Coordinates of N, CA and C in Angstrom, one line a residue:
X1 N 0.8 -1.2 0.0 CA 0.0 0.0 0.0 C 0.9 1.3 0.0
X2 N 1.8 0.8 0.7 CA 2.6 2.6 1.1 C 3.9 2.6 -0.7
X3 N 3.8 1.7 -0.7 CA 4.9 1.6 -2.4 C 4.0 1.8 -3.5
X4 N 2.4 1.7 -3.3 CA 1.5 2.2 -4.6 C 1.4 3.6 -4.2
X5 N 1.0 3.9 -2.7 CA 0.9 5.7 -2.7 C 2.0 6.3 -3.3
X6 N 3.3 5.8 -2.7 CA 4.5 6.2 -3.8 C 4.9 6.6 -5.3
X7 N 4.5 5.7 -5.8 CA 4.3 5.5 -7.0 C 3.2 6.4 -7.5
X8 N 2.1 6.4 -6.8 CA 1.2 7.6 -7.7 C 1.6 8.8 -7.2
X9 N 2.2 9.2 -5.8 CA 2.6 10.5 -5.9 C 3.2 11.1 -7.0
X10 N 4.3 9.7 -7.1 CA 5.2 10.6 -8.2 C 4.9 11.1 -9.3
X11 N 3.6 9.4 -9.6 CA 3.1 10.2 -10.8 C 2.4 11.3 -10.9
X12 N 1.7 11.8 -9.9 CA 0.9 13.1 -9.7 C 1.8 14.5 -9.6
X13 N 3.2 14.3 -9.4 CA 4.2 15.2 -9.5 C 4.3 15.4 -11.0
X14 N 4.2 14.4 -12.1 CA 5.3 14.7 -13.2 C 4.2 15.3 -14.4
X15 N 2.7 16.1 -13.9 CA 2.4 16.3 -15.0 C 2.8 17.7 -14.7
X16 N 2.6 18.6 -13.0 CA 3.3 20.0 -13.1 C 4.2 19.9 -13.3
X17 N 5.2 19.1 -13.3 CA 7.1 19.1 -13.9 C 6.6 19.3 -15.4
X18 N 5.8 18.9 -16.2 CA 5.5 18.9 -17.6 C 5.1 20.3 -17.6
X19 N 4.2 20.7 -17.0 CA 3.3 21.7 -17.5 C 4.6 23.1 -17.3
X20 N 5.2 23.1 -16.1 CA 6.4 24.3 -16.0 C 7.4 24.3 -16.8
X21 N 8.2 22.9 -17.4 CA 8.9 23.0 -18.2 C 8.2 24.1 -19.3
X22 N 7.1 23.3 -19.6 CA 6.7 23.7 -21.1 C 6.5 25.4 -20.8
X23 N 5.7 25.7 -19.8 CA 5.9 27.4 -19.8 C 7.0 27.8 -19.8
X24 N 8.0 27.3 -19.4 CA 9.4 27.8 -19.6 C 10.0 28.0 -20.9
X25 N 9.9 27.0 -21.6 CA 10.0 26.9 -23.2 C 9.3 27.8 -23.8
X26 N 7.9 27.8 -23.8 CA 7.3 28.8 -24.7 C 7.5 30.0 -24.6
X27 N 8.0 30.9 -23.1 CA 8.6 31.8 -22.7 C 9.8 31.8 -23.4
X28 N 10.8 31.2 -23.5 CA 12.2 31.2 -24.3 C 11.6 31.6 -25.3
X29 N 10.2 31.1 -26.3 CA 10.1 31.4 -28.2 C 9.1 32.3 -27.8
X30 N 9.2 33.5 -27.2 CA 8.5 34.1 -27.4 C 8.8 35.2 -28.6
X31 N 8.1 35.9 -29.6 CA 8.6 37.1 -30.6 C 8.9 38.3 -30.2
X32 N 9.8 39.0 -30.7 CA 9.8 40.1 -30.1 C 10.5 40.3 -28.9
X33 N 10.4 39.6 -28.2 CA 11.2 39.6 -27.1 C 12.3 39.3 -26.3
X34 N 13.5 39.9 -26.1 CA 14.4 39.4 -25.6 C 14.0 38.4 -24.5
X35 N 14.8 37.5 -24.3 CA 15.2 36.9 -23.2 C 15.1 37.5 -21.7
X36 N 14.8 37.6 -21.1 CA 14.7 38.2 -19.9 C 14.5 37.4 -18.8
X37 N 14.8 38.1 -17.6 CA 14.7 37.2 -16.3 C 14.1 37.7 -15.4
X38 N 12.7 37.8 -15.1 CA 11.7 39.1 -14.5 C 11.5 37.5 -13.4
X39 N 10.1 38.2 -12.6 CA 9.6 37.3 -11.2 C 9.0 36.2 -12.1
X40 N 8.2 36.4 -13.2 CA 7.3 35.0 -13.4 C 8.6 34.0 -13.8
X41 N 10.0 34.4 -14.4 CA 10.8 33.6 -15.0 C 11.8 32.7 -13.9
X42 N 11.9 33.5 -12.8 CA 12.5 33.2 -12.0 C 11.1 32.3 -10.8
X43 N 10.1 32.3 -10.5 CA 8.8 31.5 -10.2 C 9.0 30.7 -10.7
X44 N 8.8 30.6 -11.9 CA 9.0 29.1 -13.3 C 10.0 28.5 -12.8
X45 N 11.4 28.8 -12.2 CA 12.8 28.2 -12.6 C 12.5 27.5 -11.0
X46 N 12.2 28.2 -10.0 CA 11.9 28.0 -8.3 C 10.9 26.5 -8.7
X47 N 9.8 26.7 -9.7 CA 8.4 25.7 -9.3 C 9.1 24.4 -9.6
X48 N 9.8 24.7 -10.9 CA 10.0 23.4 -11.7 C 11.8 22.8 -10.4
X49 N 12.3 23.6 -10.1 CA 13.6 23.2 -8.9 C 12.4 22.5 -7.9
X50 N 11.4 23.2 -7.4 CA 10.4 22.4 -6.1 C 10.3 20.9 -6.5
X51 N 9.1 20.9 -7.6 CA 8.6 19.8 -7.9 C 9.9 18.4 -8.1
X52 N 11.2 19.1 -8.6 CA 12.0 17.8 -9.2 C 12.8 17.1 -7.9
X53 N 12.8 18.5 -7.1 CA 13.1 17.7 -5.2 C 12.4 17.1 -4.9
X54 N 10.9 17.2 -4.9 CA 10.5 16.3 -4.8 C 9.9 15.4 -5.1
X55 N 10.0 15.0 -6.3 CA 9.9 13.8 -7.3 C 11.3 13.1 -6.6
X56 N 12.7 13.9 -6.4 CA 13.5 12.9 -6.3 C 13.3 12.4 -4.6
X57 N 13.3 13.0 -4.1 CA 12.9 12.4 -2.6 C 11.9 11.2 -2.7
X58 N 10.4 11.1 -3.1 CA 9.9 10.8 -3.4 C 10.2 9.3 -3.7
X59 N 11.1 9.6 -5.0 CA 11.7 8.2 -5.3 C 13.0 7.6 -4.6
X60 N 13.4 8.4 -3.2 CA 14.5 8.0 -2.5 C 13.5 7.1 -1.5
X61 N 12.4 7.6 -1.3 CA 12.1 6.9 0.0 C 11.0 6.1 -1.0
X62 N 10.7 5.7 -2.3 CA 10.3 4.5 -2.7 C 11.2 3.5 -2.7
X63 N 12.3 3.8 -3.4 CA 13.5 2.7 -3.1 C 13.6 2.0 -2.0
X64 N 13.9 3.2 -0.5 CA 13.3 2.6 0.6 C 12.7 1.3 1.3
X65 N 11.6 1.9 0.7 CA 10.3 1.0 0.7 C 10.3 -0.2 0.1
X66 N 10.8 -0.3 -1.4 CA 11.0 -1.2 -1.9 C 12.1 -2.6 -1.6
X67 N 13.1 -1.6 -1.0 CA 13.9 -2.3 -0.5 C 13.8 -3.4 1.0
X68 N 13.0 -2.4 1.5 CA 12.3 -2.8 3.0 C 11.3 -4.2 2.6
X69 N 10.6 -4.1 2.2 CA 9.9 -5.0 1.1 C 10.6 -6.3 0.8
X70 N 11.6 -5.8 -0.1 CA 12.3 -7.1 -0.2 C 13.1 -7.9 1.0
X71 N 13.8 -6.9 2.0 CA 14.3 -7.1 2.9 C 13.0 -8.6 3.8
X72 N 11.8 -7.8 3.8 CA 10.8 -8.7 4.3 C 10.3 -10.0 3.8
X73 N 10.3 -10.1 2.8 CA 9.9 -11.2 1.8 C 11.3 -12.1 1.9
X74 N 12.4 -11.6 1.9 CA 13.4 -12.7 2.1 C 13.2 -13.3 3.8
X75 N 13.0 -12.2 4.4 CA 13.0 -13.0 6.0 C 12.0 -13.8 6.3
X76 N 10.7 -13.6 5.2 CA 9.4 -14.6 5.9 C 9.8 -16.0 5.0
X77 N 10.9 -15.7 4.3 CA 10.8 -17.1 3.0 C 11.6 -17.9 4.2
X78 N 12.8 -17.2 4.6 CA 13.8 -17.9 5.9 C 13.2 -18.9 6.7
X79 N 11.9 -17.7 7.4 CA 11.3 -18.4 8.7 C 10.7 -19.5 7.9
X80 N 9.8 -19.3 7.3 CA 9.2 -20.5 6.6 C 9.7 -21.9 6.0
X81 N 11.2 -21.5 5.7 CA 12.3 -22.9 5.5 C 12.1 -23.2 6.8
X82 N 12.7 -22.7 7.6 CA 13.4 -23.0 9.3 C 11.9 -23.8 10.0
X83 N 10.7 -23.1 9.6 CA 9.3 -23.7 9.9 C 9.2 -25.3 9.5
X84 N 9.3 -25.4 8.2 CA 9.2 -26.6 7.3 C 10.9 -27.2 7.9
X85 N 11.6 -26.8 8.2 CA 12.6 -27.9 8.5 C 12.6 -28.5 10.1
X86 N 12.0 -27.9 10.6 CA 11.4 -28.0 12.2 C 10.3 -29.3 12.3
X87 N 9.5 -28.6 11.6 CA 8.3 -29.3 11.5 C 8.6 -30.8 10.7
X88 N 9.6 -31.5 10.2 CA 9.8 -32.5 9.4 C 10.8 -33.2 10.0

């Protein structure tokens, strides 16, 4: 349960990572206009830095999780040999 919430968080992170890149970009083609570096450009550069921390956190403590996981599944397979070699 807690490695699917994971997983959809992140997914629920990477469509704003989509959407700010892309404002960023269309900002860069814009006509007429120099390049500039006003509050909304520097906002854009801050949202899309937020989101990608944490997307990567996100995926540090799924690994975690996943690891924890596996960690568990090998110890219940253990006891379960040690059970069946007890028991026989």
């Amino acid at each position: 349960n807690n490695i699917r919430d994971l997983k959809q968080a992140i997914a629920d992170k990477e469509n704003p990572l989509k959407v700010a890149h892309t404002r960023l970009d269309k900002r860069s083609l814009r006509p007429n206009v120099e390049l500039c570096r006003d509050p909304v450009q520097y906002r854009l550069v801050g949202e899309v830095g937020e989101i990608t921390v944490s997307i990567d956190r996100l995926r540090m403590r799924l690994a975690e999780a996943e690891a924890s996981l596996m960690a568990l599944l090998r110890n219940k397979e253990r006891l379960e040999d040690d059970i069946e070699v007890k028991t026989n």
